[in-house]
Amino acid sequence: MRVLGIETSCDETAVAVYDSQHGLMSHQLYTQLPVHQQYGGVVPELASRDHIRKILPLTRQALKQAHSAWSDIDGIAYTAGPGLAGALLVGAVFARALGFSLNRPTLGVHHLEGHLLAPFLESTPPVPPFVALLVSGGHTQLFYVSAIGHYRLLGESLDDAAGEAFDKVAKMLGLGYPGGAALAALAEQGKPGFFTFPRPLIHRPDLNFSFSGLKTAVLQAWKKSGQTDQDKANIAYAFQEAVIDTLLIKTEKALMQMHSTRLVVAGGVGANTLLRTRLSACLEKMQGQVFYPRLEFCTDNAAMIAYAGWHYLKEGKQDADLAIRVKARWELQNG
Amino acid sequence: MKILAFDTSTQQCSVALLCGNEIKDISLDAPNQHAELLLPLIHRLLHEAGLSLTQLNAIGFSRGPGSFTGLRIAASLAQGLACAHDIPVAAISTLQMMAQATHLTQHAERIAVAMDARMQQIYWGTFAGTGIMLPTCPEQVLSPNEVILAGKDWTAVGTAWQVYSDSLLFLQPQLAHIDTKSLPQARNLIPLAQYQIEQKLTVSAENALPIYLRDKVC
């Protein structure tokens, strides 16, 4: 079965082809970053306007890269939520109309399920049950995955997502938008011992996170500092340490609670080198295994949507009727 | 000739199908339900006519101006329906559709369309002709008091003539008739789509794109 995947939930337009026999055959991505950069955040109306210009050219490229004709597509998966309603609609309507015209089944996929399943595109995929840490600009969540399709939320951020905290602190330190990756790079120039920031909620037994207080602490430290380049790097270092320590402590706690030694890491912050190093060391110590998506599939992409959709479409699951629906808000939790 | 047409530029969801010389259409007042309604309505019309998409000569959609989200729903639907079978697409102005409707029902030959664009602005276009209403000036978004209209005996169409009646009062001597109630209807898209087919003005699916007129959005 060959599935076309379509992702338009935020500021990336992406299309991919996944096949039962050949695996991932193509993936195309257009990032709108330069459009939104000048506004210091994603402008929903501009995002939607860009999606509709790019969706069909990218689909044609993805088919070409997969050496596939329209008629070779057996099913179509698209992100139905959560995300920006207007942006989601472009991908959903296009996907549903295409499915209607080709007389092929379609399926709306949960964007976060896509992220959680992204490591399944790698050569050594994880085997459920496992604990999953989903950490991005929009989410910081710990799940227990007993099987594909069965997700139990163990804990989540009560305020800012970890990636959001990275971007906000980067903005405060004048590293532009989105500056999370720049902040992580700057942290490598930083030295330990000059600043210490709190590890929020680590002494609580639950698995929730809170990162909004951290950015206030960083702002105060920055104001009181000499504001030299080295101060900036030292603050970046201490901030990254605090976030990653917190993620590590809670993840370890989740693994112990669930008696699991398998961890899946997904989402944009999952590309952070220090996070990967620390989590890998932690799981090694537990004689467990940790699974990451390749770096390019940490952030939004359609390969994960094609894969997640394929998983259900091959079992005969599909959109129930011809009504097109998207869900800007949509919890991922079903046991 | 077989043409499928749809309009979601206002709170109305409207679909029409030309099959031979007969137009079948459905229009529903359905704010925020366009995406849910469109495919079931299209399926119904095609099914009742015993037609499949591949038999269509063209797909017509209203490309704007109008509700931004509505315009994108229609455009992405047109792209998705047309791309795999290379069906030609007729991207039709919402303002022209309204002018065409008034031309057909009231035999007016000079029509000034003004739709409420919110933010104290209107979408404005003037049309003239016999048979097919063609634009006499580029469509634009502007303040009611910036409107320039030459000549007399214009028929005024669109919601803005009521919403901004005070600001547009200065044009009164140039108007023969005012219709503030009419909304775009998919059936009025059909003669304009036929015209585009005849004039070879249809586009490929890639170019089934909205024209918002308002481009400053943040």
Short mmCIF file of C-alpha atoms in Angstrom, two decimals, chain A:
data_model
loop_
_atom_site.label_atom_id
_atom_site.label_comp_id
_atom_site.label_asym_id
_atom_site.label_seq_id
_atom_site.Cartn_x
_atom_site.Cartn_y
_atom_site.Cartn_z
CA MET A 1 0.00 0.00 0.00
CA ARG A 2 1.33 3.42 -0.99
CA VAL A 3 0.26 6.43 1.09
CA LEU A 4 0.61 10.12 0.34
CA GLY A 5 1.10 12.21 3.50
CA ILE A 6 0.28 15.91 3.77
CA GLU A 7 1.24 18.25 6.62
CA THR A 8 0.19 21.92 6.92
CA SER A 9 -0.49 22.42 10.64
CA CYS A 10 1.82 25.37 11.24
CA ASP A 11 4.53 27.05 9.18
CA GLU A 12 5.90 24.16 7.12
CA THR A 13 4.22 22.75 4.02
CA ALA A 14 5.24 19.11 3.61
CA VAL A 15 4.33 16.13 1.43
CA ALA A 16 5.72 12.58 1.52
CA VAL A 17 5.12 9.12 0.09
CA TYR A 18 5.37 6.00 2.27
CA ASP A 19 5.03 2.49 0.90
CA SER A 20 4.54 -0.88 2.63
CA GLN A 21 7.32 -2.50 0.64
CA HIS A 22 9.68 0.35 -0.16
CA GLY A 23 9.35 2.33 3.07
CA LEU A 24 9.71 6.10 2.77
CA MET A 25 9.91 6.86 -0.95
CA SER A 26 10.00 10.65 -0.87
CA HIS A 27 9.56 13.64 1.35
CA GLN A 28 9.34 17.30 0.40
CA LEU A 29 9.29 20.28 2.72
CA TYR A 30 8.94 23.99 2.27
CA THR A 31 9.60 26.11 5.33
CA GLN A 32 7.96 29.51 5.67
CA LEU A 33 10.49 30.63 8.27
CA PRO A 34 11.68 33.74 6.35
CA VAL A 35 8.03 34.89 6.02
CA HIS A 36 7.44 34.85 9.79
CA GLN A 37 10.93 35.73 11.02
CA GLN A 38 10.42 39.46 10.56
CA TYR A 39 7.33 39.32 12.81
CA GLY A 40 9.05 37.37 15.60
CA GLY A 41 6.46 34.58 15.44
CA VAL A 42 4.13 32.70 13.12
CA VAL A 43 1.43 34.91 11.56
CA PRO A 44 -1.49 32.50 10.95
CA GLU A 45 -2.99 34.30 7.95
CA LEU A 46 0.38 34.48 6.19
CA ALA A 47 0.98 30.78 6.97
CA SER A 48 -2.32 29.79 5.33
CA ARG A 49 -1.58 31.98 2.30
CA ASP A 50 1.75 30.28 1.80
CA HIS A 51 0.36 26.75 2.22
CA ILE A 52 -2.10 27.14 -0.63
CA ARG A 53 0.61 28.34 -2.99
CA LYS A 54 2.94 25.46 -2.17
CA ILE A 55 0.76 22.43 -1.53
CA LEU A 56 0.25 21.24 -5.12
CA PRO A 57 3.78 21.95 -6.45
CA LEU A 58 5.21 20.05 -3.44
CA THR A 59 2.80 17.15 -4.01
CA ARG A 60 3.94 16.87 -7.63
CA GLN A 61 7.59 16.93 -6.50
CA ALA A 62 6.96 14.24 -3.89
CA LEU A 63 5.29 11.99 -6.47
CA LYS A 64 8.11 12.58 -8.94
CA GLN A 65 10.74 11.79 -6.31
CA ALA A 66 8.82 8.58 -5.52
CA HIS A 67 8.59 7.73 -9.25
CA SER A 68 4.85 7.47 -8.73
CA ALA A 69 1.83 8.46 -10.77
CA TRP A 70 -1.40 9.74 -9.18
CA SER A 71 -2.95 6.32 -9.76
CA ASP A 72 -0.16 4.61 -7.76
CA ILE A 73 -1.43 6.27 -4.58
CA ASP A 74 -3.60 3.87 -2.55
CA GLY A 75 -4.50 6.24 0.27
CA ILE A 76 -3.99 9.78 1.53
CA ALA A 77 -3.17 10.86 5.10
CA TYR A 78 -3.24 14.48 6.24
CA THR A 79 -2.77 16.31 9.51
CA ALA A 80 -6.25 17.04 10.89
CA GLY A 81 -4.97 18.73 14.07
CA PRO A 82 -3.90 20.14 16.40
CA GLY A 83 -2.54 23.32 14.83
CA LEU A 84 -3.63 26.57 13.20
CA ALA A 85 -7.19 26.05 11.93
CA GLY A 86 -6.74 27.99 8.70
CA ALA A 87 -3.44 26.26 7.91
CA LEU A 88 -4.84 22.80 8.69
CA LEU A 89 -7.82 23.45 6.41
CA VAL A 90 -5.65 23.95 3.33
CA GLY A 91 -4.01 20.54 3.68
CA ALA A 92 -7.18 18.77 4.79
CA VAL A 93 -9.40 20.14 2.00
CA PHE A 94 -6.74 19.47 -0.63
CA ALA A 95 -6.18 15.91 0.64
CA ARG A 96 -9.90 15.12 0.85
CA ALA A 97 -10.59 16.55 -2.61
CA LEU A 98 -7.69 14.57 -4.07
CA GLY A 99 -8.94 11.38 -2.40
CA PHE A 100 -12.42 12.06 -3.80
CA SER A 101 -11.08 12.61 -7.32
CA LEU A 102 -8.88 9.47 -7.23
CA ASN A 103 -11.54 7.44 -5.42
CA ARG A 104 -9.02 6.56 -2.68
CA PRO A 105 -9.50 6.44 1.11
CA THR A 106 -8.29 9.37 3.20
CA LEU A 107 -7.54 9.70 6.90
CA GLY A 108 -7.02 12.68 9.21
CA VAL A 109 -3.99 12.07 11.41
CA HIS A 110 -3.13 13.54 14.83
CA HIS A 111 -0.02 15.67 14.39
CA LEU A 112 1.48 14.52 17.70
CA GLU A 113 0.91 10.87 16.89
CA GLY A 114 2.91 11.59 13.74
CA HIS A 115 5.76 12.92 15.87
CA LEU A 116 5.62 9.94 18.24
CA LEU A 117 5.81 7.50 15.33
CA ALA A 118 8.63 9.34 13.49
CA PRO A 119 11.31 6.97 14.94
CA PHE A 120 9.47 4.09 13.21
CA LEU A 121 10.88 5.44 9.94
CA GLU A 122 14.40 4.52 11.06
CA SER A 123 16.20 1.21 10.40
CA THR A 124 15.84 0.03 14.01
CA PRO A 125 12.35 1.09 15.05
CA PRO A 126 11.19 0.95 18.66
CA VAL A 127 8.92 -1.85 19.83
CA PRO A 128 6.04 -0.91 22.17
CA PRO A 129 5.53 -0.67 25.05
CA PHE A 130 7.72 2.36 25.64
CA VAL A 131 7.81 5.79 27.26
CA ALA A 132 7.82 8.74 24.86
CA LEU A 133 9.10 12.24 25.51
CA LEU A 134 7.56 14.69 23.07
CA VAL A 135 9.41 17.93 23.32
CA SER A 136 8.92 20.79 20.86
CA GLY A 137 8.00 24.47 20.55
CA GLY A 138 4.35 23.63 21.21
CA HIS A 139 4.50 20.63 23.53
CA THR A 140 6.38 19.05 26.42
CA GLN A 141 4.66 15.77 27.19
CA LEU A 142 5.47 12.32 28.51
CA PHE A 143 3.39 9.42 27.18
CA TYR A 144 3.21 5.74 27.88
CA VAL A 145 2.72 3.95 24.57
CA SER A 146 1.45 0.39 25.15
CA ALA A 147 0.89 -0.12 21.41
CA ILE A 148 0.62 2.10 18.35
CA GLY A 149 -2.64 3.97 18.79
CA HIS A 150 -2.64 3.61 22.58
CA TYR A 151 -1.25 6.69 24.25
CA ARG A 152 -1.51 7.50 27.93
CA LEU A 153 -0.49 11.01 28.94
CA LEU A 154 1.78 10.76 32.01
CA GLY A 155 2.61 14.43 32.39
CA GLU A 156 2.99 17.67 30.49
CA SER A 157 4.05 21.28 30.77
CA LEU A 158 1.64 23.39 32.78
CA ASP A 159 2.74 26.55 30.95
CA ASP A 160 5.44 27.10 28.30
CA ALA A 161 6.72 24.20 26.23
CA ALA A 162 10.47 23.56 26.49
CA GLY A 163 11.07 24.68 22.91
CA GLU A 164 9.02 27.80 23.55
CA ALA A 165 11.21 28.59 26.57
CA PHE A 166 14.32 28.16 24.40
CA ASP A 167 12.90 30.55 21.78
CA LYS A 168 11.73 33.14 24.32
CA VAL A 169 15.07 33.19 26.17
CA ALA A 170 16.87 33.40 22.81
CA LYS A 171 14.74 36.44 21.95
CA MET A 172 15.57 38.04 25.33
CA LEU A 173 19.26 37.56 24.66
CA GLY A 174 18.92 39.07 21.18
CA LEU A 175 19.43 35.84 19.24
CA GLY A 176 16.50 36.43 16.86
CA TYR A 177 13.49 34.24 16.11
CA PRO A 178 13.28 31.32 16.35
CA GLY A 179 16.53 31.30 18.32
CA GLY A 180 16.33 28.00 20.21
CA ALA A 181 19.00 26.36 18.08
CA ALA A 182 21.20 29.48 18.22
CA LEU A 183 20.85 29.49 22.01
CA ALA A 184 21.95 25.85 22.19
CA ALA A 185 24.95 26.68 19.97
CA LEU A 186 25.86 29.66 22.15
CA ALA A 187 25.60 27.48 25.27
CA GLU A 188 28.60 25.53 23.99
CA GLN A 189 30.74 28.68 24.48
CA GLY A 190 29.40 29.10 28.01
CA LYS A 191 31.20 28.12 31.20
CA PRO A 192 29.74 26.43 34.25
CA GLY A 193 29.79 27.98 37.71
CA PHE A 194 28.65 31.53 36.90
CA PHE A 195 24.88 31.16 36.84
CA THR A 196 22.43 28.64 38.26
CA PHE A 197 18.76 28.48 37.35
CA PRO A 198 15.98 26.52 39.05
CA ARG A 199 14.81 23.06 37.95
CA PRO A 200 11.05 23.63 38.26
CA LEU A 201 8.81 20.94 39.82
CA ILE A 202 11.54 18.29 40.03
CA HIS A 203 10.78 17.47 43.66
CA ARG A 204 7.12 16.89 42.95
CA PRO A 205 6.08 13.27 42.46
CA ASP A 206 4.04 14.01 39.33
CA LEU A 207 5.46 14.14 35.81
CA ASN A 208 4.46 17.70 34.92
CA PHE A 209 6.77 20.47 33.79
CA SER A 210 6.83 24.25 34.16
CA PHE A 211 9.21 26.42 32.19
CA SER A 212 7.70 29.91 32.34
CA GLY A 213 9.37 30.83 35.66
CA LEU A 214 12.72 29.92 34.21
CA LYS A 215 12.65 32.67 31.63
CA THR A 216 11.93 35.29 34.34
CA ALA A 217 14.96 34.01 36.29
CA VAL A 218 17.06 34.27 33.13
CA LEU A 219 15.86 37.82 32.45
CA GLN A 220 16.79 38.94 35.98
CA ALA A 221 20.22 37.29 35.76
CA TRP A 222 20.85 38.94 32.37
CA LYS A 223 19.85 42.39 33.69
CA LYS A 224 22.13 42.06 36.72
CA SER A 225 25.05 40.75 34.67
CA GLY A 226 27.69 42.82 32.90
CA GLN A 227 25.92 41.85 29.66
CA THR A 228 29.15 40.86 27.93
CA ASP A 229 29.23 38.21 25.23
CA GLN A 230 30.69 35.78 27.75
CA ASP A 231 27.86 36.54 30.21
CA LYS A 232 25.40 35.79 27.45
CA ALA A 233 27.09 32.48 26.68
CA ASN A 234 27.28 31.58 30.37
CA ILE A 235 23.58 32.30 30.81
CA ALA A 236 22.75 30.24 27.72
CA TYR A 237 24.82 27.41 29.18
CA ALA A 238 23.10 27.53 32.57
CA PHE A 239 19.63 27.84 31.01
CA GLN A 240 20.14 24.85 28.74
CA GLU A 241 21.49 22.84 31.69
CA ALA A 242 18.39 23.68 33.73
CA VAL A 243 15.93 22.70 30.97
CA ILE A 244 17.71 19.51 30.02
CA ASP A 245 18.24 18.49 33.65
CA THR A 246 14.51 18.93 34.25
CA LEU A 247 13.58 16.92 31.15
CA LEU A 248 16.04 14.21 32.17
CA ILE A 249 14.83 13.95 35.78
CA LYS A 250 11.16 13.71 34.79
CA THR A 251 11.83 11.27 31.97
CA GLU A 252 13.84 9.01 34.28
CA LYS A 253 10.99 9.18 36.78
CA ALA A 254 8.49 8.21 34.07
CA LEU A 255 10.59 5.24 32.97
CA MET A 256 10.84 4.02 36.57
CA GLN A 257 7.12 4.49 37.23
CA MET A 258 6.22 2.52 34.13
CA HIS A 259 8.96 -0.08 34.68
CA SER A 260 10.17 0.62 31.18
CA THR A 261 13.67 0.75 29.74
CA ARG A 262 12.67 1.89 26.27
CA LEU A 263 12.38 5.57 25.45
CA VAL A 264 11.27 7.36 22.30
CA VAL A 265 12.20 11.03 21.91
CA ALA A 266 10.34 13.16 19.38
CA GLY A 267 9.77 16.81 18.49
CA GLY A 268 12.03 19.72 17.57
CA VAL A 269 13.93 19.88 20.89
CA GLY A 270 14.68 16.19 20.35
CA ALA A 271 17.34 17.42 17.93
CA ASN A 272 19.24 19.11 20.80
CA THR A 273 22.66 17.50 21.05
CA LEU A 274 23.04 17.82 24.80
CA LEU A 275 19.58 16.35 25.40
CA ARG A 276 20.43 13.39 23.19
CA THR A 277 23.79 12.83 24.92
CA ARG A 278 22.28 12.95 28.41
CA LEU A 279 19.27 10.74 27.59
CA SER A 280 21.44 8.20 25.80
CA ALA A 281 23.78 8.04 28.83
CA CYS A 282 20.80 7.68 31.15
CA LEU A 283 19.28 4.79 29.17
CA GLU A 284 22.68 3.12 28.83
CA LYS A 285 23.04 3.19 32.59
CA MET A 286 19.61 1.51 32.83
CA GLN A 287 20.66 -0.99 30.15
CA GLY A 288 17.78 0.32 28.11
CA GLN A 289 17.38 1.73 24.63
CA VAL A 290 16.54 5.19 23.34
CA PHE A 291 15.09 5.87 19.90
CA TYR A 292 15.27 9.17 18.03
CA PRO A 293 13.97 10.23 14.65
CA ARG A 294 16.66 11.43 12.22
CA LEU A 295 17.30 15.14 12.80
CA GLU A 296 15.17 16.37 9.89
CA PHE A 297 12.15 14.43 11.17
CA CYS A 298 12.33 15.95 14.66
CA THR A 299 10.64 19.07 13.32
CA ASP A 300 7.36 19.11 11.38
CA ASN A 301 7.37 16.91 8.28
CA ALA A 302 5.00 14.81 6.19
CA ALA A 303 6.96 11.55 6.36
CA MET A 304 5.64 10.97 9.88
CA ILE A 305 2.08 11.78 8.73
CA ALA A 306 2.33 9.39 5.78
CA TYR A 307 3.66 6.68 8.13
CA ALA A 308 1.02 7.21 10.84
CA GLY A 309 -1.72 7.31 8.20
CA TRP A 310 -0.38 4.20 6.49
CA HIS A 311 -0.53 2.32 9.79
CA TYR A 312 -4.30 2.83 10.01
CA LEU A 313 -5.21 2.93 6.32
CA LYS A 314 -3.66 -0.51 5.77
CA GLU A 315 -6.04 -1.82 8.42
CA GLY A 316 -8.99 -0.37 6.55
CA LYS A 317 -9.51 2.63 8.81
CA GLN A 318 -10.49 5.83 6.96
CA ASP A 319 -12.47 9.06 7.21
CA ALA A 320 -16.04 8.07 7.94
CA ASP A 321 -17.89 10.48 5.62
CA LEU A 322 -17.26 13.23 3.09
CA ALA A 323 -17.43 16.07 5.63
CA ILE A 324 -14.00 17.71 6.01
CA ARG A 325 -13.08 18.45 9.62
CA VAL A 326 -10.00 19.85 11.32
CA LYS A 327 -9.37 20.26 15.03
CA ALA A 328 -7.22 23.19 16.11
CA ARG A 329 -7.22 21.73 19.64
CA TRP A 330 -7.11 17.98 20.02
CA GLU A 331 -5.82 15.90 22.93
CA LEU A 332 -3.83 12.77 22.16
CA GLN A 333 -4.85 10.30 24.80
CA ASN A 334 -6.67 7.06 24.36
CA GLY A 335 -5.42 4.57 26.89
#
